[in-house]
Amino acid sequence: MSYQHILNQIHGGAALITLNRPDALNALSDDLMDELGHALAEYEDNDEIGAIVITGSEKAFAAGADIKNMKDRSYMDVYLGNFIGRNWEKVTDCRKPVIAAVAGYALGGGCELAMMCDFIIAAETAKFGQPEIKIGIIPGAGGTQRLTRFVGKSKAMEMCLTGRMMDAEEAERSGLVSRIVPASELIDEALKTAQLIASLSKPSVFMAKTAVNKAYETTLAEGVSAERLMFQSLFATDDQKEGMTAFSEKRSAAWKNK
């Protein structure tokens, strides 16, 4: 499939998807989100890809949903058409780790898209926010839910009620981003991280992602129980044998991904 609103590259086991609507600060139109979902599905099916990076431009990861496209829709248009719900959650369906590499503005839907990824690496220029209240709506792609889980009720409430933006330093302090890097190094660092993940045992990577998501979504007791079952099940894999043998023999593991 050829794409109009995203760019795709492969770098040694890592896929790089670049949102590419520069004239609209990468506003997330229906067409762009359809293309993003299609690309993610292709990379999910590609055994050569172990991790995926989503990024934007230096100025904007994504400055929000496409307001010009939204403004004239009625309640029945968005409800019956399942607007946002139809194609915005594709990132969360990925079993492979997805990293958001954010520079510039990640606002509204852009912030929500970044939060759907497994973690965020931010340039020092990054700014996050949910300013939907300023145009008479609220976040609709998980902003009130994910932001609250990441940064706590007080900050999330303030940001959703006022539209205040959070800079990269505050975002790291608050647990929204994993780390901050210089803007000039953002893509290299994100790809390096994705390539490291891609070089590891896929069964272990998939289960580690699933286990951390359990902690995010369930009670402690349920999460620990699920973690233990996944930990135990990895002893049925060839990679567990190879990994522990390689450690004992002080050599690099040769993963079979099974």
Short mmCIF file of C-alpha atoms in Angstrom, two decimals:
data_model
loop_
_atom_site.label_atom_id
_atom_site.label_comp_id
_atom_site.label_asym_id
_atom_site.label_seq_id
_atom_site.Cartn_x
_atom_site.Cartn_y
_atom_site.Cartn_z
CA MET A 1 0.00 0.00 0.00
CA SER A 2 1.24 3.49 -0.80
CA TYR A 3 0.83 6.14 1.89
CA GLN A 4 0.11 9.86 1.59
CA HIS A 5 0.21 10.94 5.23
CA ILE A 6 2.95 8.80 6.78
CA LEU A 7 6.50 7.80 5.87
CA ASN A 8 7.90 4.33 6.57
CA GLN A 9 11.45 3.09 6.98
CA ILE A 10 13.09 -0.04 8.35
CA HIS A 11 16.32 0.18 10.34
CA GLY A 12 17.80 -3.19 11.32
CA GLY A 13 14.80 -4.85 12.93
CA ALA A 14 13.10 -1.59 13.91
CA ALA A 15 10.37 0.12 11.90
CA LEU A 16 10.11 3.93 11.86
CA ILE A 17 6.72 5.50 11.07
CA THR A 18 6.81 9.28 10.59
CA LEU A 19 3.56 11.25 10.66
CA ASN A 20 3.73 13.46 7.59
CA ARG A 21 1.18 16.28 7.33
CA PRO A 22 3.62 19.19 7.74
CA ASP A 23 1.15 21.85 6.59
CA ALA A 24 -1.24 20.84 9.40
CA LEU A 25 1.31 20.19 12.18
CA ASN A 26 0.58 16.47 11.67
CA ALA A 27 -3.08 16.86 12.64
CA LEU A 28 -4.54 13.37 12.92
CA SER A 29 -7.10 13.06 10.15
CA ASP A 30 -9.18 9.95 9.49
CA ASP A 31 -7.01 9.14 6.48
CA LEU A 32 -3.79 9.46 8.46
CA MET A 33 -5.09 7.23 11.25
CA ASP A 34 -6.27 4.64 8.71
CA GLU A 35 -2.80 4.63 7.15
CA LEU A 36 -1.14 4.38 10.55
CA GLY A 37 -3.30 1.39 11.48
CA HIS A 38 -2.52 -0.32 8.17
CA ALA A 39 1.23 0.22 8.57
CA LEU A 40 1.17 -1.09 12.14
CA ALA A 41 -0.66 -4.23 10.99
CA GLU A 42 1.94 -4.78 8.26
CA TYR A 43 4.78 -4.51 10.76
CA GLU A 44 2.99 -6.81 13.19
CA ASP A 45 2.96 -9.47 10.45
CA ASN A 46 6.61 -8.91 9.49
CA ASP A 47 8.83 -11.35 11.39
CA GLU A 48 11.88 -9.20 10.65
CA ILE A 49 10.49 -6.33 12.72
CA GLY A 50 10.83 -6.51 16.50
CA ALA A 51 9.80 -3.00 17.56
CA ILE A 52 8.21 0.12 16.08
CA VAL A 53 8.91 3.84 16.52
CA ILE A 54 6.27 6.48 15.80
CA THR A 55 7.45 10.06 15.41
CA GLY A 56 6.48 13.38 13.84
CA SER A 57 8.47 16.47 12.92
CA GLU A 58 10.79 18.70 14.92
CA LYS A 59 7.94 21.18 15.35
CA ALA A 60 5.13 18.77 16.15
CA PHE A 61 4.68 15.11 16.93
CA ALA A 62 0.99 15.83 16.29
CA ALA A 63 -0.83 19.00 17.26
CA GLY A 64 -4.14 17.18 17.72
CA ALA A 65 -7.01 15.72 15.77
CA ASP A 66 -8.05 17.41 12.53
CA ILE A 67 -10.48 20.07 13.82
CA LYS A 68 -11.42 21.30 10.35
CA ASN A 69 -12.53 17.77 9.54
CA MET A 70 -14.47 17.45 12.81
CA LYS A 71 -16.21 20.77 13.26
CA ASP A 72 -19.32 20.18 11.14
CA ARG A 73 -20.10 16.64 12.31
CA SER A 74 -23.26 15.95 14.26
CA TYR A 75 -23.70 13.73 17.28
CA MET A 76 -25.14 10.98 15.06
CA ASP A 77 -22.21 11.36 12.65
CA VAL A 78 -19.66 10.68 15.38
CA TYR A 79 -21.75 8.16 17.32
CA LEU A 80 -22.92 5.92 14.49
CA GLY A 81 -19.61 6.27 12.68
CA ASN A 82 -17.72 5.41 15.90
CA PHE A 83 -15.50 8.43 15.34
CA ILE A 84 -12.09 7.98 16.98
CA GLY A 85 -13.06 4.55 18.30
CA ARG A 86 -13.06 3.16 14.77
CA ASN A 87 -9.36 3.56 14.04
CA TRP A 88 -7.56 5.27 16.93
CA GLU A 89 -6.79 2.27 19.13
CA LYS A 90 -4.72 0.33 16.58
CA VAL A 91 -1.52 1.18 18.45
CA THR A 92 -2.81 -0.55 21.58
CA ASP A 93 -3.53 -3.72 19.57
CA CYS A 94 0.16 -4.22 18.72
CA ARG A 95 1.92 -7.08 20.46
CA LYS A 96 5.27 -5.67 19.39
CA PRO A 97 6.57 -2.75 21.47
CA VAL A 98 5.74 0.69 20.09
CA ILE A 99 7.82 3.73 21.10
CA ALA A 100 6.69 7.33 20.68
CA ALA A 101 9.57 9.69 19.81
CA VAL A 102 8.15 13.13 20.57
CA ALA A 103 9.56 16.53 19.64
CA GLY A 104 7.55 19.72 19.64
CA TYR A 105 3.82 19.70 20.24
CA ALA A 106 1.94 16.56 21.30
CA LEU A 107 -1.45 18.06 21.98
CA GLY A 108 -4.96 16.65 22.16
CA GLY A 109 -5.05 13.59 19.94
CA GLY A 110 -1.27 13.85 19.55
CA CYS A 111 -0.78 13.49 23.29
CA GLU A 112 -3.31 10.65 23.31
CA LEU A 113 -1.52 8.84 20.47
CA ALA A 114 1.81 9.17 22.28
CA MET A 115 0.25 7.77 25.47
CA MET A 116 -1.11 4.77 23.53
CA CYS A 117 2.48 3.77 22.76
CA ASP A 118 4.35 1.58 25.22
CA PHE A 119 6.61 4.41 26.29
CA ILE A 120 7.64 7.90 25.23
CA ILE A 121 11.12 9.23 24.57
CA ALA A 122 10.96 13.02 24.43
CA ALA A 123 13.16 15.73 23.00
CA GLU A 124 13.76 18.68 25.30
CA THR A 125 11.47 20.65 22.99
CA ALA A 126 8.44 18.42 23.62
CA LYS A 127 5.22 19.90 24.98
CA PHE A 128 2.23 17.78 26.02
CA GLY A 129 -1.33 18.85 26.61
CA GLN A 130 -5.06 18.13 26.36
CA PRO A 131 -6.49 21.49 25.25
CA GLU A 132 -9.86 20.16 24.02
CA ILE A 133 -11.72 22.16 26.70
CA LYS A 134 -10.78 25.31 24.78
CA ILE A 135 -12.84 24.24 21.76
CA GLY A 136 -15.87 23.07 23.69
CA ILE A 137 -15.18 19.34 23.99
CA ILE A 138 -13.12 16.95 26.12
CA PRO A 139 -10.46 14.39 25.16
CA GLY A 140 -12.02 11.47 23.29
CA ALA A 141 -9.16 9.05 22.61
CA GLY A 142 -8.29 8.14 26.20
CA GLY A 143 -6.80 11.45 27.29
CA THR A 144 -8.72 11.74 30.56
CA GLN A 145 -8.00 8.08 31.35
CA ARG A 146 -4.38 7.51 30.35
CA LEU A 147 -3.13 10.92 31.46
CA THR A 148 -4.68 10.40 34.91
CA ARG A 149 -2.99 7.01 35.23
CA PHE A 150 0.38 8.43 34.18
CA VAL A 151 0.56 11.71 36.08
CA GLY A 152 -2.14 11.39 38.77
CA LYS A 153 -5.53 13.01 39.25
CA SER A 154 -4.42 16.49 40.24
CA LYS A 155 -2.19 17.23 37.24
CA ALA A 156 -4.52 15.47 34.80
CA MET A 157 -7.53 17.38 36.13
CA GLU A 158 -5.74 20.71 35.86
CA MET A 159 -4.54 19.99 32.33
CA CYS A 160 -7.94 18.78 31.10
CA LEU A 161 -9.83 21.67 32.75
CA THR A 162 -7.46 24.46 31.69
CA GLY A 163 -5.64 23.16 28.62
CA ARG A 164 -2.28 23.91 30.26
CA MET A 165 0.71 22.37 28.49
CA MET A 166 3.40 20.33 30.22
CA ASP A 167 7.01 20.68 29.06
CA ALA A 168 9.44 17.77 28.71
CA GLU A 169 11.03 18.22 32.13
CA GLU A 170 7.70 18.23 33.93
CA ALA A 171 6.54 15.28 31.82
CA GLU A 172 9.58 13.25 32.84
CA ARG A 173 9.18 14.25 36.50
CA SER A 174 5.53 13.24 36.38
CA GLY A 175 6.15 9.85 34.79
CA LEU A 176 4.62 10.65 31.41
CA VAL A 177 7.88 10.13 29.50
CA SER A 178 10.65 7.64 30.13
CA ARG A 179 13.52 10.03 29.39
CA ILE A 180 14.56 13.24 27.64
CA VAL A 181 17.22 13.44 24.93
CA PRO A 182 18.54 16.32 22.79
CA ALA A 183 16.24 17.00 19.83
CA SER A 184 19.07 16.31 17.39
CA GLU A 185 19.47 12.81 18.85
CA LEU A 186 15.80 11.88 19.29
CA ILE A 187 15.33 9.59 16.28
CA ASP A 188 18.73 7.91 16.70
CA GLU A 189 18.04 7.22 20.37
CA ALA A 190 14.53 5.93 19.72
CA LEU A 191 15.76 3.65 16.92
CA LYS A 192 18.66 2.43 19.05
CA THR A 193 16.21 1.53 21.79
CA ALA A 194 13.87 -0.19 19.32
CA GLN A 195 16.78 -2.12 17.78
CA LEU A 196 17.88 -3.28 21.23
CA ILE A 197 14.38 -4.58 21.93
CA ALA A 198 14.27 -6.21 18.49
CA SER A 199 17.54 -8.02 19.22
CA LEU A 200 16.06 -9.83 22.23
CA SER A 201 13.92 -12.95 22.49
CA LYS A 202 10.48 -12.17 21.03
CA PRO A 203 8.53 -14.45 23.41
CA SER A 204 10.17 -12.74 26.39
CA VAL A 205 9.58 -9.27 24.95
CA PHE A 206 5.92 -9.98 24.24
CA MET A 207 5.35 -11.39 27.73
CA ALA A 208 7.21 -8.54 29.42
CA LYS A 209 4.99 -6.04 27.60
CA THR A 210 1.88 -7.99 28.56
CA ALA A 211 2.96 -8.22 32.19
CA VAL A 212 3.65 -4.49 32.55
CA ASN A 213 0.29 -3.72 30.94
CA LYS A 214 -1.36 -6.00 33.52
CA ALA A 215 0.11 -3.80 36.26
CA TYR A 216 -1.31 -0.76 34.50
CA GLU A 217 -4.79 -2.22 34.05
CA THR A 218 -5.50 -4.61 36.97
CA THR A 219 -5.10 -5.04 40.72
CA LEU A 220 -1.76 -5.96 42.28
CA ALA A 221 -2.87 -9.50 43.11
CA GLU A 222 -4.15 -10.13 39.58
CA GLY A 223 -1.00 -8.64 38.08
CA VAL A 224 1.39 -10.68 40.21
CA SER A 225 -0.56 -13.86 39.43
CA ALA A 226 -0.42 -13.15 35.69
CA GLU A 227 3.29 -12.29 35.89
CA ARG A 228 4.07 -15.55 37.68
CA LEU A 229 2.26 -17.63 35.07
CA MET A 230 4.11 -15.87 32.25
CA PHE A 231 7.44 -16.24 34.05
CA GLN A 232 6.84 -19.95 34.52
CA SER A 233 5.68 -20.45 30.94
CA LEU A 234 8.93 -19.02 29.56
CA PHE A 235 10.69 -22.08 30.96
CA ALA A 236 8.99 -24.00 28.14
CA THR A 237 10.84 -21.96 25.49
CA ASP A 238 14.09 -22.71 23.69
CA ASP A 239 15.13 -19.12 24.32
CA GLN A 240 15.07 -19.58 28.10
CA LYS A 241 17.46 -22.51 27.78
CA GLU A 242 19.67 -20.62 25.35
CA GLY A 243 19.65 -17.41 27.40
CA MET A 244 20.63 -19.05 30.66
CA THR A 245 23.19 -21.30 28.99
CA ALA A 246 24.76 -18.33 27.20
CA PHE A 247 24.90 -16.41 30.49
CA SER A 248 26.64 -19.36 32.18
CA GLU A 249 29.09 -19.71 29.31
CA LYS A 250 29.73 -15.94 29.20
CA ARG A 251 28.72 -15.55 25.54
CA SER A 252 26.00 -13.79 23.60
CA ALA A 253 22.72 -15.65 23.25
CA ALA A 254 21.58 -16.84 19.83
CA TRP A 255 17.83 -16.39 20.07
CA LYS A 256 15.50 -18.73 18.17
CA ASN A 257 12.35 -16.80 19.06
CA LYS A 258 10.61 -19.96 20.16
#
